[in-house]
Structure formats: structure tokens, C-alpha cells
mmCIF file of C-alpha atoms and ligand atoms in Angstrom:
data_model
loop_
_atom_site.group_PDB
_atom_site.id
_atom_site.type_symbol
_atom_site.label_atom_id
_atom_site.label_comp_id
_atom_site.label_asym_id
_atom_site.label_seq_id
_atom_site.Cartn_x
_atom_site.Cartn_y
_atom_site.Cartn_z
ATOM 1 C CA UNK A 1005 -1.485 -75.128 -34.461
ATOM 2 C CA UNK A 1006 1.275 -72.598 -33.037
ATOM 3 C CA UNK A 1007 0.658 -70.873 -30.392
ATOM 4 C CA UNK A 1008 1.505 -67.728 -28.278
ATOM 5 C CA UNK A 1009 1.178 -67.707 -24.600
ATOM 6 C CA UNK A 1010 1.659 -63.648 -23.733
ATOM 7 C CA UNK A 1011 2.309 -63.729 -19.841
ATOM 8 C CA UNK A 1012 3.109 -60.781 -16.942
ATOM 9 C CA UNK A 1013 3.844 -62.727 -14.331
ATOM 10 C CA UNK A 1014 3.500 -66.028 -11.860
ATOM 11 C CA UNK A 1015 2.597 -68.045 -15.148
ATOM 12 C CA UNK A 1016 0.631 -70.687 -13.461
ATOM 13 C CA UNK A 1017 -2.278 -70.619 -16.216
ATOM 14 C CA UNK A 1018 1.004 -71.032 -18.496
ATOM 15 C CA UNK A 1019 2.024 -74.102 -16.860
ATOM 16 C CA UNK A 1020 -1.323 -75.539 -16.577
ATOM 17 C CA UNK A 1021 -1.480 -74.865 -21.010
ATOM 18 C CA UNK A 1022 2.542 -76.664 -21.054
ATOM 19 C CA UNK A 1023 1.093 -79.956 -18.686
ATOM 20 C CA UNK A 1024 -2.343 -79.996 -20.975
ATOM 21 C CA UNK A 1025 0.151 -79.978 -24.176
ATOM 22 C CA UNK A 1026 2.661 -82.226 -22.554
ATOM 23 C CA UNK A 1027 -0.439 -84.786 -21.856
ATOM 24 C CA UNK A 1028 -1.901 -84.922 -25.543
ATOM 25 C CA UNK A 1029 -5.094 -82.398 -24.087
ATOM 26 C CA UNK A 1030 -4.654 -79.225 -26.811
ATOM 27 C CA UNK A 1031 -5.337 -81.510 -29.421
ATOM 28 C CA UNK A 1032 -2.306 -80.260 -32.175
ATOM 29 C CA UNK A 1033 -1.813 -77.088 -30.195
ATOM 30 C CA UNK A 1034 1.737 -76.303 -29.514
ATOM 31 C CA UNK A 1035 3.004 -73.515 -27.558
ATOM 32 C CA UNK A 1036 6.105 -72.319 -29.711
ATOM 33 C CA UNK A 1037 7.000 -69.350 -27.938
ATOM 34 C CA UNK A 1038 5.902 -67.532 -24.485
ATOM 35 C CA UNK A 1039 6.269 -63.337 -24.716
ATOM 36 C CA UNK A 1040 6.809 -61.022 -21.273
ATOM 37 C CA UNK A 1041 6.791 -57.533 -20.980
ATOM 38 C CA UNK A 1042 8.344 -58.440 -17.548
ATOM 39 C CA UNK A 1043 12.033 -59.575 -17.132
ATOM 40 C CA UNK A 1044 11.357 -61.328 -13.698
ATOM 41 C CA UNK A 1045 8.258 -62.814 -14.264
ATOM 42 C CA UNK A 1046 8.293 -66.429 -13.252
ATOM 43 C CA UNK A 1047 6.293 -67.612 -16.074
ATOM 44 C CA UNK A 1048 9.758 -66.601 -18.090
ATOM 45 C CA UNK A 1049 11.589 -69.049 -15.685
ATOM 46 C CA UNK A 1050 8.985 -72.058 -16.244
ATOM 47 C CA UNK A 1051 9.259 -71.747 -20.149
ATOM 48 C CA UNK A 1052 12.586 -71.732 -20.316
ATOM 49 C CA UNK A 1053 12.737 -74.900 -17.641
ATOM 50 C CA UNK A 1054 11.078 -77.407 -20.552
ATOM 51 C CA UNK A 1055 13.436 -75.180 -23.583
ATOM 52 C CA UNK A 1056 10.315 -73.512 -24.916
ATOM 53 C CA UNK A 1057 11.282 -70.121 -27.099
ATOM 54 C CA UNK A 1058 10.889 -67.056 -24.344
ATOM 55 C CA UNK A 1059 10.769 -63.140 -25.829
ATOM 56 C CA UNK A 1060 11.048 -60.279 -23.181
ATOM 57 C CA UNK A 1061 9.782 -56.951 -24.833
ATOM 58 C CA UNK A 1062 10.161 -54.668 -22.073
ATOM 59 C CA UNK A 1063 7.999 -51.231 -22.042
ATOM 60 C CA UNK A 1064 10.769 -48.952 -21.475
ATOM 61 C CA UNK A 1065 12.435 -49.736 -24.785
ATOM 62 C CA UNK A 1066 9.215 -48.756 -26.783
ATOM 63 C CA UNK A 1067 8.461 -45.173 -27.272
ATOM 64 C CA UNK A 1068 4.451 -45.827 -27.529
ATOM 65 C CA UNK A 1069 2.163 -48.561 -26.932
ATOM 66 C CA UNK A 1070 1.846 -48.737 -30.822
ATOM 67 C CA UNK A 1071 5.791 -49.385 -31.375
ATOM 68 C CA UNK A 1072 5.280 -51.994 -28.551
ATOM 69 C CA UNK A 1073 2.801 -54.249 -30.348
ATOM 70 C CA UNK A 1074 4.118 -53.806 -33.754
ATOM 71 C CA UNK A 1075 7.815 -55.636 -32.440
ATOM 72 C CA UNK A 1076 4.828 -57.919 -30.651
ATOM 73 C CA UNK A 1077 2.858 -58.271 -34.540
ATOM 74 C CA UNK A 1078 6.508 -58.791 -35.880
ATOM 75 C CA UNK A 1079 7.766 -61.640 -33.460
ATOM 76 C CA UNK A 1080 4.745 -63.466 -33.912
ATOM 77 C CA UNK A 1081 4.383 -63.550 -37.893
ATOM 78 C CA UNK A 1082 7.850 -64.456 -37.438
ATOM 79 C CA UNK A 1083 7.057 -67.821 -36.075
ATOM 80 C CA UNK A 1084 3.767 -68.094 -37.693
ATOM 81 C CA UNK A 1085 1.591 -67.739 -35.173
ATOM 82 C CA UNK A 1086 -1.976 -68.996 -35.247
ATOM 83 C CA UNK A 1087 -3.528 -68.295 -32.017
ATOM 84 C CA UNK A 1088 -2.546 -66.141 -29.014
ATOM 85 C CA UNK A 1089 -3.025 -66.659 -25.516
ATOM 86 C CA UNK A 1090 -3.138 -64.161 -22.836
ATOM 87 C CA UNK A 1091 -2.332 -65.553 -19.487
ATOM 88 C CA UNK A 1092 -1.813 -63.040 -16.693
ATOM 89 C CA UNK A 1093 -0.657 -60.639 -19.465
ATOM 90 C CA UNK A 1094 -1.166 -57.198 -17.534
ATOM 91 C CA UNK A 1095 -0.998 -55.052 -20.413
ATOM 92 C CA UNK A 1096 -3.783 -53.609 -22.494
ATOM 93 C CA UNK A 1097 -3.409 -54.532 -26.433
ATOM 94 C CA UNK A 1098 -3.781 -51.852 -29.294
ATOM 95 C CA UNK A 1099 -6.580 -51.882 -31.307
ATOM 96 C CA UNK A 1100 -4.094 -52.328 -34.652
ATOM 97 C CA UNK A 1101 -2.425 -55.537 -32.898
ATOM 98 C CA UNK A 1102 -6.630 -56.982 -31.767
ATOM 99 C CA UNK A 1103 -7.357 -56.222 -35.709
ATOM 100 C CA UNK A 1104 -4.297 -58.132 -36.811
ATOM 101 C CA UNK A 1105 -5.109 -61.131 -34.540
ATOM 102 C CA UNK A 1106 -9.131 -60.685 -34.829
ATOM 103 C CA UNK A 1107 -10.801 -64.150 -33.177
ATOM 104 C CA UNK A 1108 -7.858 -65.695 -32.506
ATOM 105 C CA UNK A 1109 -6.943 -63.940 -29.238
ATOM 106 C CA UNK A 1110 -8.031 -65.419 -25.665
ATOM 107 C CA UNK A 1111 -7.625 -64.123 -22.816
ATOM 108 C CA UNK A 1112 -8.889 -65.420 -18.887
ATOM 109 C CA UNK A 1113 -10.424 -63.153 -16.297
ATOM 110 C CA UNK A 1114 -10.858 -64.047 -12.746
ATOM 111 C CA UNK A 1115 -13.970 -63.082 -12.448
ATOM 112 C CA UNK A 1116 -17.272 -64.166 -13.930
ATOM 113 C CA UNK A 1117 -17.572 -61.137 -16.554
ATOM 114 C CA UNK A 1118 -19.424 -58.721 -17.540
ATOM 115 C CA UNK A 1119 -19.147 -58.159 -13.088
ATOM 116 C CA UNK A 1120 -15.631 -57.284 -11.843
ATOM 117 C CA UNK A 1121 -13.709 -56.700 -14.941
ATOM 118 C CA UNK A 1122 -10.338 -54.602 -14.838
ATOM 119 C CA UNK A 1123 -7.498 -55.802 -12.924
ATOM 120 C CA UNK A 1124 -8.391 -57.044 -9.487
ATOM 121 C CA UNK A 1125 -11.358 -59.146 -10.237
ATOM 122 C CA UNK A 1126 -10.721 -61.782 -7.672
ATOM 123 C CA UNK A 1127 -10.558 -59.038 -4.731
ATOM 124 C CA UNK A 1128 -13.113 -56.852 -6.397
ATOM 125 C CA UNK A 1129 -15.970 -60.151 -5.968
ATOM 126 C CA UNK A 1130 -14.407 -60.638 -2.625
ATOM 127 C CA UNK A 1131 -14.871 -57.228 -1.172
ATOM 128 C CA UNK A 1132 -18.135 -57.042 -2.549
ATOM 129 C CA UNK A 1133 -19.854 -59.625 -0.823
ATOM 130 C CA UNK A 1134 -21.053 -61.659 -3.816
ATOM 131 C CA UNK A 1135 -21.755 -65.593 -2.950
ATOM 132 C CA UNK A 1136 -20.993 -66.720 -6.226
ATOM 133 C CA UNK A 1137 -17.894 -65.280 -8.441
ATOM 134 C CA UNK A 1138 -15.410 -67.885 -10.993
ATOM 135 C CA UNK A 1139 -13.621 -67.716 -14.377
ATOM 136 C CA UNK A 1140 -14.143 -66.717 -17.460
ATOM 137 C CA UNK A 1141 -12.625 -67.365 -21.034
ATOM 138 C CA UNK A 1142 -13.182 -64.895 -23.772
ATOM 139 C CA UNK A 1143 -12.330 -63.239 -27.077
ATOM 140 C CA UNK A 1144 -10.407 -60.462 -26.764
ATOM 141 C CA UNK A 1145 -11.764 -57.521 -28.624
ATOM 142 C CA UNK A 1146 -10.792 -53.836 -28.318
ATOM 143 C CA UNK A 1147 -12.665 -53.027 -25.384
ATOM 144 C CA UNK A 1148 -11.156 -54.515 -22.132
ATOM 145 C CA UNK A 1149 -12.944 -57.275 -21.024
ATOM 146 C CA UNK A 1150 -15.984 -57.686 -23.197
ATOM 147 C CA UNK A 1151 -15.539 -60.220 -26.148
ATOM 148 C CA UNK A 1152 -17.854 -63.118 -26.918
ATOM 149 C CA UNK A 1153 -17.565 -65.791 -23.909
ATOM 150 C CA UNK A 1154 -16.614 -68.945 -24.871
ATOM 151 C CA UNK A 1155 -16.416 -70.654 -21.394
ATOM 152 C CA UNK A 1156 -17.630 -69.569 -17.509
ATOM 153 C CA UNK A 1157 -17.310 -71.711 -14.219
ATOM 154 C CA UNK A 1158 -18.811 -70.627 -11.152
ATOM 155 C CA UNK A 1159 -17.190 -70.612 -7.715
ATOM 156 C CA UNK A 1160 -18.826 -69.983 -4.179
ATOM 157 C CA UNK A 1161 -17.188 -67.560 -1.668
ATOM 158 C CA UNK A 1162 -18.304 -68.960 1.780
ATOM 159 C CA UNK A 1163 -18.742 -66.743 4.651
ATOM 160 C CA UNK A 1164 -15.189 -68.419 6.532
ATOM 161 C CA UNK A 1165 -13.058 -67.817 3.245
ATOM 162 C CA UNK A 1166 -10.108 -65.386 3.215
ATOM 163 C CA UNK A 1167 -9.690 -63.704 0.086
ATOM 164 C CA UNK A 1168 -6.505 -65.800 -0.075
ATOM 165 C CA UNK A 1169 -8.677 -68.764 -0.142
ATOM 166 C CA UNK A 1170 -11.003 -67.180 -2.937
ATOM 167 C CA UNK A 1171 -7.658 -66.942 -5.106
ATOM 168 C CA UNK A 1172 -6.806 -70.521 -4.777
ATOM 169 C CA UNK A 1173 -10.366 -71.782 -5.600
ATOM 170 C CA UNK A 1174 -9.997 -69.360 -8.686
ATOM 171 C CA UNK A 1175 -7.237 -70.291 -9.914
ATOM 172 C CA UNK A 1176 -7.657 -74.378 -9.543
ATOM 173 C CA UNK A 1177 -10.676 -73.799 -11.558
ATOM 174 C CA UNK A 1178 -8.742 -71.640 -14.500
ATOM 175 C CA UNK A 1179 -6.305 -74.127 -14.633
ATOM 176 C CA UNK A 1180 -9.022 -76.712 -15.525
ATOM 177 C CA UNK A 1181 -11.215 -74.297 -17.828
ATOM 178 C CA UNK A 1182 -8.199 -72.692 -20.029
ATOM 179 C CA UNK A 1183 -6.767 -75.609 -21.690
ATOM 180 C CA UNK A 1184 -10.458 -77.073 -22.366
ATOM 181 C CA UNK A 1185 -10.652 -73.393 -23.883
ATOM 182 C CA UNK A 1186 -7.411 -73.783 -25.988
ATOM 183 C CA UNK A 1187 -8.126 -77.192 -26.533
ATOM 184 C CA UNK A 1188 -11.595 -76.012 -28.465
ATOM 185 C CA UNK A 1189 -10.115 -73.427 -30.551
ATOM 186 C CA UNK A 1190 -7.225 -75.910 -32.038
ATOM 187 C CA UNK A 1191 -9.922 -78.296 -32.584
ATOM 188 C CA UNK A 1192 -12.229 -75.674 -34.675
ATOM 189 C CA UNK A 1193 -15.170 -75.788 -32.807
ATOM 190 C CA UNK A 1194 -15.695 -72.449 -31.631
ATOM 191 C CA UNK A 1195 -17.957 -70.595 -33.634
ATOM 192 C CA UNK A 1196 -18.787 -66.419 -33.556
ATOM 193 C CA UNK A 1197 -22.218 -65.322 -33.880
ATOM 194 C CA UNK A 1198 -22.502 -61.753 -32.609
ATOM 195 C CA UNK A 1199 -21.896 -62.060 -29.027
ATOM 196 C CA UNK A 1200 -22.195 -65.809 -28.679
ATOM 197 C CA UNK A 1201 -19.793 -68.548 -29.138
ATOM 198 C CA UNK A 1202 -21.264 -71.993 -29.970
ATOM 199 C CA UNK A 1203 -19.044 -74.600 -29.185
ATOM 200 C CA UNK A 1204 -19.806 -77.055 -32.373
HETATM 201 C C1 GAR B 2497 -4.980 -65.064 -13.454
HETATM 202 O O1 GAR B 2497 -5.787 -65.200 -12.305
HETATM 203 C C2 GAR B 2497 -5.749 -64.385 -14.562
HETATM 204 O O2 GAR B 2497 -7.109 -64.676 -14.564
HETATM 205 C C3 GAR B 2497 -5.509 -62.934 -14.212
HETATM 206 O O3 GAR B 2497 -4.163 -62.880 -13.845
HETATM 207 C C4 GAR B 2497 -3.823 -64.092 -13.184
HETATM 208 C C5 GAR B 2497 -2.517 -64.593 -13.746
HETATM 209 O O4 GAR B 2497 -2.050 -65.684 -12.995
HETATM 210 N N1 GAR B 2497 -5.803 -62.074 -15.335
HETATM 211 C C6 GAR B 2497 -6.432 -60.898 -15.206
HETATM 212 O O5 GAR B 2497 -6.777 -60.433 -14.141
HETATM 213 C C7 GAR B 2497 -6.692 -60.194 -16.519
HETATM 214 N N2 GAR B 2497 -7.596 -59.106 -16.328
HETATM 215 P P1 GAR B 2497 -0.894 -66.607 -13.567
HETATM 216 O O6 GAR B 2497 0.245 -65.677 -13.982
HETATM 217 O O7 GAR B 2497 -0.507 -67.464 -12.388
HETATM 218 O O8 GAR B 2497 -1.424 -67.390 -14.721
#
């Protein structure tokens, strides 16, 4: 199965997805080609490192958000692609581009959602005291943050840790829970009902 990994910036979730693929653990996932709307993002730089196909669509040469994701829609039918990843990607989608990929868009949040959605999830949980935040993986559907959950992992926030320290526990445990994620899709056993996903 091809897939899409849309990225923003530091790309780590990306290289977790390339080391799961390079190790067999996306079952016949393979990421053909990794899309930036930002020129220095080092996720760009770690794509091109193992000669994967990197796009740059940057924001200024799109009139609207529209004209934006229909280059986006156009690259990836292009290549065929079957499922598509968001990974740090810092933009918010169009309805017409969630409708064109419909179930077959993931994205991770930092966070475990419905609490702390947006973009700052990981210092949102910090600053509010919570115990107990993690990660989540998710449909994407047109509003932000709020399709069917497919997988959650808890983390604890203990009273020494910096927030730096909250990142690094957060992102370990993406790393681990978004190619399991991917990994499930290729292999067809996620299945929809309402605002559930059973995983077959
Ligand atoms: C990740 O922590 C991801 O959960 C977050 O951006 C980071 C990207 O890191 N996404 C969001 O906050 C989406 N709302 P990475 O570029 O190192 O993978």
C-alpha cells in the first residue's frame, strides 16, 4: 500500500514510520513520497537521506487554502496514493481534500484527545496540572482533532518533570504507537462504526 507521510517539521514520527518500514513492521506499507509545506523542515532532509520522493508545496505560492490542497489532491493521485499520514503536519486540511481522502487519513496528537487538542497539546497538559496526558492516533475528519480514535497510550507527568521531559516521554511513546497505527490500516483491520474503530 502507498503511502503519504505529510510533515511540517522535525520529522521524527517520520523516521520512526521509515525504521518500522525498513524493519518489515507496516506490513506492505510503503512510504512513496513525504510532502512539506516547509522548505527547512528537517523531516525534508531525513527523506531525502534514504532517496525517498520529497514535494515542498510552499503556502506563499497558493492563492487560497483550496488551490493549496488541490496541487496536494493532484500530487497524490499522481502516485496513487492509498493512505495519508500526517506527522507534525501544522496545517489545517480543507474539507474538499478530507472528502477526497475520507478514512484513509491519520493523523497523531500529543495529547490524549478529546483534552488539549489544537496545537500545543504537550504544553497545554503540562501547564494544566494533569497527572496523566499521552498520544493519540485518529481519523482525520473535518473538524480539527475529533475523528474516530483508533489508538491512545497514556503517560504520567510526575511532579519533578520539566515540560522538556514531558515532550520526550511523548514522543518515545508516538514513535512506538504510530507505526502499530499504520501498520493496522495496511493490514485492513481497522474498522468505522460511528465514532469507534474496532481493530479486527
Ligand atoms: C508530534 O508531537 C505530533 O504529535 C505533533 O507534532 C509533533 C511533530 O513531531 N502534532 C500535533 O501537535 C498536531 N496537532 P515530529 O515532526 O518530530 O514528528
Amino acid at each position: 500500500m502507498k503511502i503519504a507521510v505529510l510533515v511540517s517539521g522535525n520529522g521524527s514520527n517520520l523516521q520512526a514510520l521509515i525504521d518500522a518500514e525498513k524493519k518489515g513492521n507496516l506490513a506492505g506499507g510503503k512510504i512513496a513520497v513525504v510532502i512539506s509545506d516547509n522548505p527547512d523542515a528537517f523531516a525534508v532532509t531525513r527523506a531525502r537521506k534514504i532517496g525517498i520522493e520529497t514535494i515542498v508545496l510552499k503556502k506563499q505560492d497558493f492563492k487560497s487554502r483550496e488551490d493549496f490542497d488541490t496541487e496536494l489532491i493532484r500530487k497524490l493521485r499522481d502516485r496513487k496514493i492509498e493512505l495519508v499520514v500526517l506527522a507534525g503536519f501544522m496545517r489545517i486540511l480543507t474539507d474538499a481534500f478530507i472528502e477526497e481522502y475520507k478514512n484513509r487519513i491519520l493523523n497523531i496528537h500529543p495529547a490524549l484527545l478529546p483534552s488539549f487538542k489544537g496545537a500545543h497539546g504537550i504544553k497545554d497538559a503540562f501547564k494544566s496540572g494533569t497527572k496523566v496526558t499521552g498520544v493519540t492516533v485518529h481519523f482525520v475528519e473535518k473538524e480539527v482533532d475529533s475523528g474516530p480514535i483508533i489508538l491512545q497510550s497514556s503517560v504520567c507527568i510526575r511532579e519533578e518533570d520539566t515540560e522538556a521531559d514531558l515532550e520526550e516521554k511523548i514522543h518515545k511513546e508516538e514513535h512506538k504507537l504510530y507505526p502499530e497505527a499504520v501498520r493496522l490500516f495496511v493490514e485492513g483491520k481497522l474498522k468505522i462504526e460511528g465514532r469507534k474503530v474496532k481493530i479486527m
